[in-house]
XYZ file of N, CA, C and O in Angstrom:
708
model
N -1.320 -9.903 -27.623
C -1.838 -10.211 -26.261
C -1.233 -9.245 -25.197
O 0.078 -9.288 -25.401
N -2.035 -8.742 -24.368
C -1.380 -7.887 -23.354
C -1.834 -8.372 -22.006
O -2.988 -8.832 -21.873
N -1.021 -8.311 -20.973
C -1.301 -8.623 -19.680
C -1.701 -7.313 -18.893
O -0.947 -6.391 -18.940
N -2.845 -7.413 -18.184
C -3.245 -6.360 -17.477
C -3.734 -6.611 -16.030
O -4.040 -7.786 -15.631
N -3.423 -5.563 -15.056
C -4.128 -5.793 -13.818
C -5.167 -4.701 -13.723
O -5.140 -3.646 -14.125
N -6.447 -5.320 -13.296
C -7.680 -4.396 -13.121
C -7.832 -4.188 -11.607
O -7.863 -5.189 -10.917
N -8.038 -2.991 -11.148
C -8.245 -2.576 -9.897
C -9.589 -2.060 -9.750
O -9.832 -0.985 -10.342
N -10.554 -2.852 -9.075
C -11.642 -2.357 -9.011
C -11.971 -1.525 -7.651
O -11.429 -1.744 -6.776
N -12.767 -0.386 -7.840
C -12.878 0.452 -6.634
C -13.832 0.030 -5.486
O -15.034 -0.371 -6.043
N -13.432 0.083 -4.371
C -14.479 -0.230 -3.311
C -15.014 -1.626 -2.984
O -16.089 -1.642 -2.712
N -14.266 -2.581 -3.689
C -14.833 -3.829 -3.646
C -14.722 -4.448 -2.238
O -13.764 -4.651 -1.583
N -15.964 -5.120 -1.997
C -16.031 -5.856 -0.592
C -16.064 -4.921 0.558
O -15.615 -5.339 1.720
N -16.209 -3.718 0.303
C -16.557 -2.658 1.369
C -17.792 -1.783 0.883
O -17.860 -1.817 -0.370
N -18.516 -1.132 1.761
C -19.507 -0.247 1.424
C -20.645 -0.967 0.626
O -21.215 -0.229 -0.216
N -20.760 -2.216 0.729
C -22.052 -2.708 -0.035
C -21.726 -3.201 -1.536
O -22.467 -3.979 -2.016
N -20.444 -3.027 -1.940
C -20.069 -3.600 -3.151
C -19.436 -4.793 -3.038
O -18.314 -4.941 -2.691
N -20.188 -6.003 -3.199
C -19.481 -7.261 -2.797
C -19.571 -8.137 -4.172
O -20.464 -8.233 -4.710
N -18.518 -8.728 -4.390
C -18.219 -9.800 -5.363
C -17.249 -10.814 -4.814
O -16.167 -10.356 -4.624
N -17.527 -12.132 -4.663
C -16.419 -13.052 -4.382
C -15.489 -13.143 -5.333
O -15.934 -12.922 -6.720
N -14.207 -13.293 -5.103
C -13.097 -13.286 -6.173
C -13.400 -14.603 -7.185
O -12.938 -14.300 -8.183
N -14.010 -15.605 -6.696
C -14.291 -16.719 -7.565
C -15.077 -16.129 -8.575
O -15.044 -16.560 -9.758
N -16.279 -15.418 -8.311
C -17.152 -14.870 -9.211
C -16.450 -13.841 -10.145
O -16.781 -13.789 -11.526
N -15.617 -12.988 -9.574
C -14.771 -12.098 -10.423
C -14.045 -12.802 -11.532
O -13.962 -12.434 -12.669
N -13.243 -13.814 -11.024
C -12.535 -14.497 -11.748
C -13.310 -15.175 -13.054
O -12.997 -15.152 -14.246
N -14.364 -15.867 -12.652
C -15.294 -16.329 -13.760
C -15.803 -15.386 -14.611
O -15.964 -15.464 -15.776
N -16.059 -14.052 -14.233
C -16.724 -13.066 -15.028
C -15.505 -12.584 -16.128
O -15.768 -12.525 -17.216
N -14.287 -12.473 -15.733
C -13.257 -12.039 -16.450
C -13.020 -13.313 -17.381
O -12.669 -13.033 -18.616
N -12.905 -14.374 -17.115
C -12.783 -15.594 -17.958
C -13.890 -15.631 -18.903
O -13.741 -15.956 -20.243
N -15.151 -15.471 -18.529
C -16.303 -15.355 -19.392
C -16.172 -14.240 -20.570
O -17.008 -14.508 -21.621
N -15.424 -13.323 -20.429
C -15.195 -12.301 -21.401
C -14.004 -12.709 -22.431
O -13.934 -12.027 -23.293
N -13.464 -13.928 -22.266
C -12.633 -14.489 -23.160
C -11.125 -14.205 -22.728
O -10.293 -14.467 -23.504
N -11.068 -13.664 -21.512
C -9.623 -13.266 -21.061
C -8.950 -14.513 -20.481
O -9.637 -15.436 -20.117
N -7.648 -14.583 -20.590
C -6.830 -15.888 -20.237
C -5.966 -15.684 -18.996
O -5.802 -14.462 -18.655
N -5.421 -16.712 -18.487
C -4.636 -16.656 -17.362
C -5.048 -15.695 -16.243
O -4.297 -14.936 -15.837
N -6.299 -15.876 -15.797
C -6.857 -14.907 -14.671
C -6.538 -15.279 -13.429
O -6.570 -16.379 -12.933
N -6.044 -14.365 -12.642
C -5.835 -14.544 -11.183
C -6.271 -13.353 -10.501
O -6.095 -12.244 -10.842
N -6.725 -13.795 -9.361
C -7.178 -12.527 -8.362
C -6.158 -12.469 -7.281
O -5.336 -13.399 -6.847
N -6.189 -11.264 -6.672
C -5.290 -11.058 -5.552
C -6.137 -10.403 -4.338
O -6.684 -9.266 -4.693
N -6.069 -11.004 -3.257
C -6.749 -10.606 -2.089
C -8.322 -10.774 -2.451
O -8.732 -11.179 -3.440
N -9.107 -10.150 -1.523
C -10.470 -10.110 -1.757
C -10.948 -8.595 -1.931
O -12.145 -8.280 -1.555
N -10.150 -7.795 -2.418
C -10.419 -6.376 -2.527
C -10.498 -5.791 -4.054
O -10.269 -4.720 -4.250
N -10.837 -6.775 -4.807
C -11.026 -6.353 -6.313
C -9.681 -6.078 -7.188
O -9.668 -5.213 -8.004
N -8.828 -7.025 -7.134
C -7.622 -7.070 -7.905
C -7.675 -8.302 -8.766
O -7.823 -9.551 -8.319
N -7.540 -8.058 -10.132
C -7.544 -9.186 -10.975
C -6.495 -8.882 -12.084
O -6.470 -7.849 -12.606
N -5.864 -9.923 -12.354
C -4.822 -9.895 -13.521
C -5.190 -10.877 -14.444
O -5.621 -12.002 -14.325
N -4.961 -10.527 -15.683
C -5.324 -11.338 -16.892
C -4.593 -11.039 -18.121
O -4.082 -9.936 -18.446
N -4.796 -12.022 -19.088
C -4.252 -11.636 -20.432
C -5.367 -11.524 -21.600
O -6.405 -12.197 -21.404
N -5.275 -10.476 -22.309
C -6.419 -10.222 -23.343
C -5.919 -9.741 -24.655
O -4.627 -9.219 -24.656
N -6.607 -9.625 -25.673
C -6.154 -8.901 -26.897
C -6.324 -7.387 -26.804
O -5.625 -6.714 -27.771
N -7.084 -6.924 -25.888
C -7.138 -5.557 -25.868
C -5.793 -4.755 -25.453
O -5.296 -5.121 -24.502
N -5.598 -3.799 -26.311
C -4.252 -3.089 -26.037
C -4.544 -1.551 -25.483
O -3.616 -0.889 -25.128
N -5.732 -1.187 -25.517
C -6.160 0.126 -25.046
C -6.901 0.115 -23.664
O -7.851 -0.455 -23.575
N -6.013 0.740 -22.725
C -6.423 0.586 -21.449
C -7.939 1.261 -21.115
O -8.643 0.786 -20.390
N -8.120 2.469 -21.744
C -9.286 3.141 -21.486
C -10.536 2.320 -22.057
O -11.434 2.226 -21.408
N -10.294 1.772 -23.143
C -11.448 0.987 -23.790
C -11.620 -0.374 -22.781
O -12.750 -0.709 -22.577
N -10.668 -0.861 -22.357
C -10.706 -2.197 -21.398
C -11.460 -1.688 -20.214
O -12.279 -2.334 -19.738
N -11.115 -0.431 -19.538
C -11.806 -0.092 -18.388
C -13.222 0.050 -18.669
O -14.051 -0.335 -17.774
N -13.709 0.647 -19.776
C -15.266 0.792 -20.011
C -15.850 -0.431 -20.250
O -16.953 -0.664 -19.693
N -15.157 -1.419 -20.853
C -15.753 -2.829 -21.042
C -15.963 -3.441 -19.787
O -16.977 -4.063 -19.585
N -14.908 -3.362 -18.971
C -15.019 -4.095 -17.713
C -16.192 -3.544 -16.739
O -17.068 -4.181 -16.148
N -16.101 -2.107 -16.769
C -17.241 -1.409 -15.910
C -18.583 -1.743 -16.438
O -19.578 -2.135 -15.642
N -18.817 -1.894 -17.796
C -20.066 -2.266 -18.419
C -20.487 -3.667 -17.989
O -21.532 -3.951 -17.660
N -19.572 -4.671 -17.981
C -19.872 -5.998 -17.696
C -20.091 -6.157 -16.357
O -21.098 -6.820 -15.845
N -19.432 -5.296 -15.378
C -19.649 -5.435 -13.931
C -21.074 -4.899 -13.670
O -21.813 -5.410 -12.799
N -21.447 -3.875 -14.291
C -22.815 -3.201 -14.046
C -23.751 -4.092 -14.441
O -24.915 -4.274 -13.823
N -23.681 -4.963 -15.626
C -24.538 -6.058 -15.949
C -24.789 -7.087 -14.908
O -25.786 -7.767 -14.857
N -23.849 -7.190 -14.019
C -23.961 -8.313 -12.902
C -24.603 -7.408 -11.705
O -24.519 -8.073 -10.617
N -24.683 -6.325 -11.789
C -25.438 -5.480 -10.685
C -24.367 -4.825 -9.916
O -24.686 -4.356 -8.701
N -23.037 -4.762 -10.324
C -22.041 -4.136 -9.513
C -21.381 -2.871 -10.306
O -20.746 -3.074 -11.237
N -21.986 -1.649 -9.742
C -21.493 -0.426 -10.395
C -20.318 0.040 -9.726
O -20.319 0.388 -8.485
N -19.103 -0.006 -10.285
C -17.922 0.338 -9.765
C -16.916 0.873 -10.800
O -17.233 0.671 -12.042
N -15.920 1.629 -10.433
C -14.991 2.140 -11.369
C -13.912 1.143 -11.330
O -13.535 0.495 -10.381
N -13.196 0.943 -12.618
C -12.109 0.101 -12.802
C -10.906 0.960 -13.354
O -11.230 1.622 -14.317
N -9.804 0.822 -12.804
C -8.521 1.303 -13.338
C -7.648 0.079 -13.768
O -7.627 -0.915 -13.083
N -6.959 0.180 -14.998
C -6.292 -0.943 -15.329
C -4.850 -0.387 -15.598
O -4.604 0.897 -16.024
N -3.878 -1.299 -15.404
C -2.524 -0.894 -15.717
C -1.795 -2.131 -16.256
O -2.068 -3.230 -15.775
N -0.853 -1.980 -17.099
C -0.042 -3.127 -17.592
C 1.234 -3.228 -16.813
O 1.542 -2.277 -15.950
N 2.039 -4.158 -17.054
C 3.333 -4.242 -16.398
C 4.241 -3.066 -16.493
O 4.858 -2.616 -15.528
N 4.276 -2.647 -17.773
C 5.236 -1.363 -17.972
C 4.802 -0.294 -17.079
O 5.575 0.493 -16.471
N 3.444 0.025 -17.038
C 2.885 1.129 -16.336
C 2.924 0.957 -14.931
O 3.384 1.671 -14.056
N 2.796 -0.259 -14.367
C 2.921 -0.606 -12.975
C 4.474 -0.480 -12.604
O 4.617 -0.120 -11.522
N 5.433 -1.014 -13.374
C 6.721 -0.766 -13.036
C 7.161 0.530 -13.004
O 8.000 0.968 -12.181
N 6.612 1.547 -13.981
C 6.957 2.949 -13.910
C 6.400 3.478 -12.499
O 7.020 4.484 -11.912
N 5.216 3.032 -11.919
C 4.666 3.602 -10.718
C 5.577 3.174 -9.699
O 5.987 3.968 -8.767
N 6.025 1.990 -9.639
C 7.032 1.489 -8.524
C 8.291 2.339 -8.629
O 8.915 2.761 -7.616
N 8.844 2.491 -9.736
C 10.163 3.368 -10.013
C 9.942 4.801 -9.634
O 10.862 5.363 -9.065
N 8.839 5.232 -9.678
C 8.592 6.656 -9.384
C 8.213 6.938 -8.031
O 7.905 8.206 -7.570
N 8.162 5.947 -7.073
C 7.973 6.096 -5.654
C 8.728 7.265 -5.143
O 10.064 6.998 -4.944
N 8.051 8.239 -4.677
C 8.844 9.380 -4.062
C 9.289 9.091 -2.596
O 9.819 9.977 -1.859
N 8.738 8.016 -1.963
C 8.829 7.906 -0.604
C 9.563 6.476 -0.367
O 8.889 5.575 0.198
N 10.616 6.041 -0.738
C 11.423 4.878 -0.615
C 11.411 4.449 0.832
O 11.559 3.221 1.255
N 11.688 5.334 1.696
C 11.773 5.058 3.172
C 10.521 4.633 3.732
O 10.502 3.552 4.445
N 9.420 5.123 3.143
C 8.037 4.492 3.613
C 7.828 3.147 3.163
O 7.416 2.187 3.829
N 8.178 2.881 1.827
C 8.116 1.418 1.215
C 8.869 0.650 2.175
O 8.507 -0.591 2.158
N 9.943 0.854 2.678
C 10.741 0.136 3.406
C 10.293 -0.131 4.870
O 10.249 -1.289 5.452
N 9.888 1.092 5.418
C 9.708 0.958 6.852
C 8.230 0.586 7.231
O 7.967 -0.112 8.303
N 7.279 1.049 6.346
C 5.912 0.742 6.597
C 5.043 0.657 5.350
O 4.324 1.528 5.038
N 5.436 -0.379 4.627
C 4.801 -0.487 3.259
C 3.212 -0.570 3.278
O 2.679 -0.098 2.270
N 2.607 -1.094 4.293
C 1.124 -1.178 4.326
C 0.441 0.107 4.588
O -0.717 0.364 4.526
N 1.293 1.228 4.790
C 0.908 2.473 5.032
C 1.319 3.486 3.921
O 0.964 4.715 4.123
N 1.896 2.987 2.991
C 2.171 3.843 1.924
C 1.144 3.359 0.752
O 1.094 2.214 0.311
N 0.235 4.415 0.513
C -0.954 4.081 -0.564
C -0.568 4.810 -1.858
O -0.180 5.885 -1.831
N -1.050 4.020 -2.755
C -0.957 4.549 -4.277
C -2.464 4.710 -4.596
O -3.112 3.781 -4.659
N -2.965 6.016 -4.965
C -4.301 6.253 -5.371
C -4.050 6.184 -7.027
O -3.396 7.041 -7.547
N -4.548 5.314 -7.720
C -4.677 5.033 -9.038
C -5.781 5.867 -9.645
O -7.072 5.587 -9.304
N -5.483 6.787 -10.509
C -6.622 7.596 -11.235
C -6.714 7.416 -12.553
O -5.672 6.777 -13.216
N -7.847 7.643 -13.253
C -8.010 7.441 -14.698
C -7.214 8.517 -15.368
O -6.616 8.344 -16.273
N -7.107 9.762 -14.881
C -6.476 10.880 -15.472
C -5.416 11.454 -14.562
O -5.449 11.130 -13.347
N -4.620 12.199 -15.191
C -3.482 12.809 -14.124
C -4.127 13.658 -13.082
O -5.238 14.259 -13.147
N -3.568 13.512 -11.834
C -3.953 14.358 -10.744
C -3.867 15.888 -11.146
O -2.778 16.325 -11.561
N -5.052 16.701 -10.990
C -4.844 18.036 -11.353
C -3.804 18.738 -10.654
O -3.815 18.613 -9.299
N -3.102 19.701 -11.313
C -2.187 20.518 -10.709
C -2.875 21.383 -9.610
O -4.003 21.994 -9.665
N -2.164 21.645 -8.500
C -2.625 22.666 -7.508
C -3.287 21.932 -6.343
O -3.511 22.665 -5.271
N -3.885 20.845 -6.493
C -4.685 20.154 -5.466
C -4.007 19.900 -4.214
O -4.376 20.290 -3.113
N -2.754 19.392 -4.433
C -1.985 18.950 -3.130
C -1.565 20.196 -2.375
O -1.587 20.287 -1.085
N -1.257 21.251 -3.079
C -0.904 22.531 -2.457
C -2.112 23.157 -1.726
O -1.788 24.088 -0.720
N -3.304 22.775 -1.919
C -4.452 23.230 -1.028
C -4.580 22.580 0.273
O -5.310 23.144 1.172
N -3.838 21.420 0.590
C -4.326 20.689 1.671
C -3.781 21.309 2.906
O -4.406 21.382 3.928
N -2.607 22.137 2.949
C -2.226 22.656 4.071
C -3.067 23.863 4.558
O -3.192 24.132 5.876
N -3.899 24.203 3.808
C -4.949 25.203 4.281
C -6.014 24.702 5.050
O -6.657 25.404 5.830
N -6.395 23.358 4.941
C -7.461 22.860 5.625
C -7.073 21.592 6.557
O -7.874 21.073 7.313
N -5.700 21.236 6.481
C -5.358 20.046 7.170
C -3.831 20.076 7.343
O -3.000 20.365 6.483
N -3.328 19.892 8.700
C -2.056 19.897 9.044
C -1.588 18.561 9.741
O -1.801 18.425 10.856
N -1.335 17.565 8.983
C -1.044 16.288 9.569
C 0.259 15.781 9.055
O 0.933 16.470 8.292
N 0.725 14.661 9.533
C 1.995 14.113 9.372
C 2.282 13.455 8.012
O 3.302 13.142 7.465
N 1.202 13.339 7.065
C 1.305 12.649 5.905
C 1.976 13.448 4.961
O 1.831 14.571 4.910
N 2.546 12.530 4.026
C 3.228 13.270 2.756
C 2.455 12.727 1.533
O 2.172 11.506 1.343
N 2.390 13.772 0.503
C 1.707 13.351 -0.739
C 2.580 13.732 -1.896
O 3.212 14.833 -1.723
N 2.452 13.044 -2.924
C 3.252 13.474 -4.280
C 2.463 12.845 -5.438
O 2.277 11.577 -5.368
N 2.055 13.567 -6.310
C 1.440 13.174 -7.427
C 2.448 13.012 -8.572
O 3.408 13.813 -8.760
N 2.425 11.800 -9.351
C 3.251 11.551 -10.463
C 2.255 10.860 -11.513
O 1.863 9.804 -11.307
N 2.123 11.785 -12.416
C 1.111 11.219 -13.602
C -0.226 11.120 -13.154
O -0.857 11.920 -12.482
N -0.570 9.816 -13.266
C -2.058 9.292 -12.909
C -2.033 8.882 -11.508
O -3.160 8.595 -11.092
N -0.971 8.799 -10.818
C -0.961 8.183 -9.575
C -0.588 9.371 -8.433
O 0.113 10.130 -8.586
N -1.242 9.053 -7.258
C -0.973 9.938 -6.089
C -0.450 9.022 -4.910
O -0.999 8.075 -4.727
N 0.964 9.197 -4.655
C 1.539 8.433 -3.548
C 1.065 9.173 -2.202
O 1.379 10.482 -2.056
N 0.762 8.462 -1.137
C 0.404 9.144 0.049
C 1.128 8.224 1.146
O 0.898 7.043 1.252
N 2.033 8.815 1.927
C 2.642 8.298 3.140
C 1.914 8.427 4.248
O 1.947 9.804 4.665
N 1.433 7.466 4.923
C 0.748 7.626 6.298
C 1.577 7.198 7.359
O 1.671 5.946 7.754
N 2.520 7.855 7.761
C 3.632 7.282 8.700
C 2.954 6.895 10.051
O 3.781 6.105 10.643
N 1.958 7.400 10.452
C 1.368 6.855 11.726
C 0.260 5.839 11.609
O 0.409 4.730 12.138
N -0.871 6.218 10.936
C -1.911 5.456 10.856
C -2.936 5.761 9.681
O -3.221 7.014 9.576
N -3.253 4.808 8.925
C -4.296 5.224 7.853
C -5.656 5.283 8.264
O -6.335 6.158 7.929
N -6.154 4.346 9.101
C -7.523 4.301 9.638
C -7.984 5.599 10.240
O -9.166 5.869 10.179
N -7.093 6.221 11.125
C -7.698 7.336 11.916
C -7.159 8.638 11.434
O -7.452 9.724 11.985
N -6.403 8.647 10.202
C -6.083 9.969 9.657
C -7.206 10.736 9.262
O -8.217 10.285 8.690
N -7.048 11.970 9.385
C -8.113 13.043 8.831
C -7.792 13.482 7.488
O -8.448 14.361 6.798
N -6.712 12.864 6.776
C -6.282 13.487 5.567
C -7.300 13.277 4.279
O -7.569 14.013 3.569
N -7.944 11.998 4.364
C -8.802 11.621 3.178
C -10.112 12.396 3.350
O -10.573 12.962 2.104
N -10.804 12.699 4.312
C -11.828 13.594 4.394
C -11.435 15.037 4.033
O -12.210 15.664 3.359
N -10.309 15.453 4.284
C -9.802 16.846 3.817
C -9.574 16.910 2.274
O -9.916 17.767 1.738
N -9.197 15.790 1.802
C -8.980 15.701 0.309
C -10.391 15.661 -0.364
O -10.394 16.336 -1.491
N -11.301 15.143 0.280
C -12.713 15.133 -0.358
C -13.184 16.636 -0.460
O -13.920 17.025 -1.359
N -12.780 17.510 0.560
C -13.388 18.832 0.587
C -12.780 19.645 -0.562
O -13.373 20.644 -1.048
N -11.566 19.300 -1.029
C -10.935 20.133 -2.109
C -11.108 19.374 -3.453
O -10.558 19.568 -4.398
N -12.031 18.389 -3.468
C -12.547 17.741 -4.716
C -11.527 16.930 -5.543
O -11.268 17.330 -6.568
N -10.799 16.112 -4.809
C -9.770 15.242 -5.524
C -10.627 14.392 -6.482
O -11.809 14.159 -6.153
N -10.104 13.945 -7.573
C -10.954 13.120 -8.448
C -11.444 11.843 -7.917
O -10.781 11.188 -6.964
N -12.732 11.724 -7.993
C -13.436 10.610 -7.489
C -13.305 9.207 -8.335
O -13.378 8.108 -7.635
N -12.767 9.344 -9.455
C -12.538 8.099 -10.004
C -11.150 7.654 -9.810
O -10.111 8.063 -10.436
N -10.938 6.931 -8.816
C -9.651 6.584 -8.278
C -9.842 5.327 -7.467
O -11.026 5.094 -6.837
N -8.835 4.566 -7.140
C -8.815 3.557 -6.148
C -7.505 3.434 -5.437
O -6.477 3.505 -6.269
N -7.314 3.068 -4.321
C -6.101 2.979 -3.718
C -5.587 1.592 -3.388
O -6.574 0.601 -3.037
N -4.319 1.457 -3.347
C -3.676 0.090 -2.994
C -2.345 0.405 -2.184
O -1.799 1.433 -2.568
N -2.154 -0.423 -1.367
C -1.094 -0.277 -0.510
C 0.282 -0.768 -1.157
O 0.135 -1.578 -2.252
N 1.431 -0.345 -0.817
C 2.663 -0.677 -1.523
C 2.908 -2.338 -1.559
O 3.289 -2.713 -2.688
N 2.555 -2.894 -0.691
C 2.640 -4.372 -0.693
C 1.884 -5.112 -1.782
O 2.285 -5.934 -2.561
N 0.620 -4.523 -1.975
C -0.244 -5.029 -2.883
C 0.155 -4.641 -4.427
O 0.048 -5.459 -5.324
N 0.664 -3.325 -4.536
C 1.159 -3.086 -5.934
C 2.362 -3.903 -6.304
O 2.503 -4.301 -7.323
N 3.228 -4.245 -5.394
C 4.319 -5.123 -5.691
C 3.798 -6.605 -6.000
O 4.267 -7.090 -7.000
N 2.789 -7.113 -5.324
C 2.219 -8.344 -5.642
C 1.634 -8.299 -7.001
O 1.753 -9.322 -7.807
N 0.879 -7.301 -7.328
C 0.333 -7.181 -8.725
C 1.453 -7.093 -9.792
O 1.204 -7.926 -10.734
N 2.451 -6.384 -9.622
C 3.538 -6.350 -10.433
C 4.115 -7.758 -10.670
O 4.483 -8.292 -11.965
N 4.239 -8.615 -9.646
C 4.639 -9.894 -9.710
C 3.801 -10.786 -10.452
O 4.222 -11.695 -11.355
N 2.474 -10.606 -10.388
C 1.627 -11.429 -11.149
C 1.524 -11.047 -12.567
O 1.387 -12.016 -13.371
N 1.797 -9.740 -12.847
C 1.779 -9.351 -14.220
C 3.131 -10.017 -15.014
O 3.169 -10.091 -16.238
N 4.225 -10.090 -14.178
C 5.457 -10.406 -14.879
C 5.489 -11.798 -15.403
O 4.759 -12.598 -14.974
């Protein structure tokens, strides 16, 4: 048995809606145990027999699509989430403004060279650092009005990704433990 956190992309924004009670029931219906949701943004923690994260992502996406919800799912176990927390290159941001430190969870490692292209099209205060499959972004001023994310779209950052702020990542790790 392994404990997993599933992070669904874009839930309860942009037309992708599912109440967390329904998400919990869906995950329980798959035979997974000790299911808990966190916030209303597509975070669910559970225990199951599956030990292959990629296979679990595909199975969850297929099940959600059967319910009419087409979305990407990234999963991480406690060891992986603790490694993300330990790898944080911006501990000052985690302390000073944790809700503005975002981690973009990707299915695959962030391609080399993408971050280096950003200064050619955008000059803002944000800091970025890729570590494996995660991209850490420190928004020291404001997330909502930043022009960084539209600039990242222009240089084709991977679309199979979902972001969570530092506070949420810590709460997910707590639920996994």
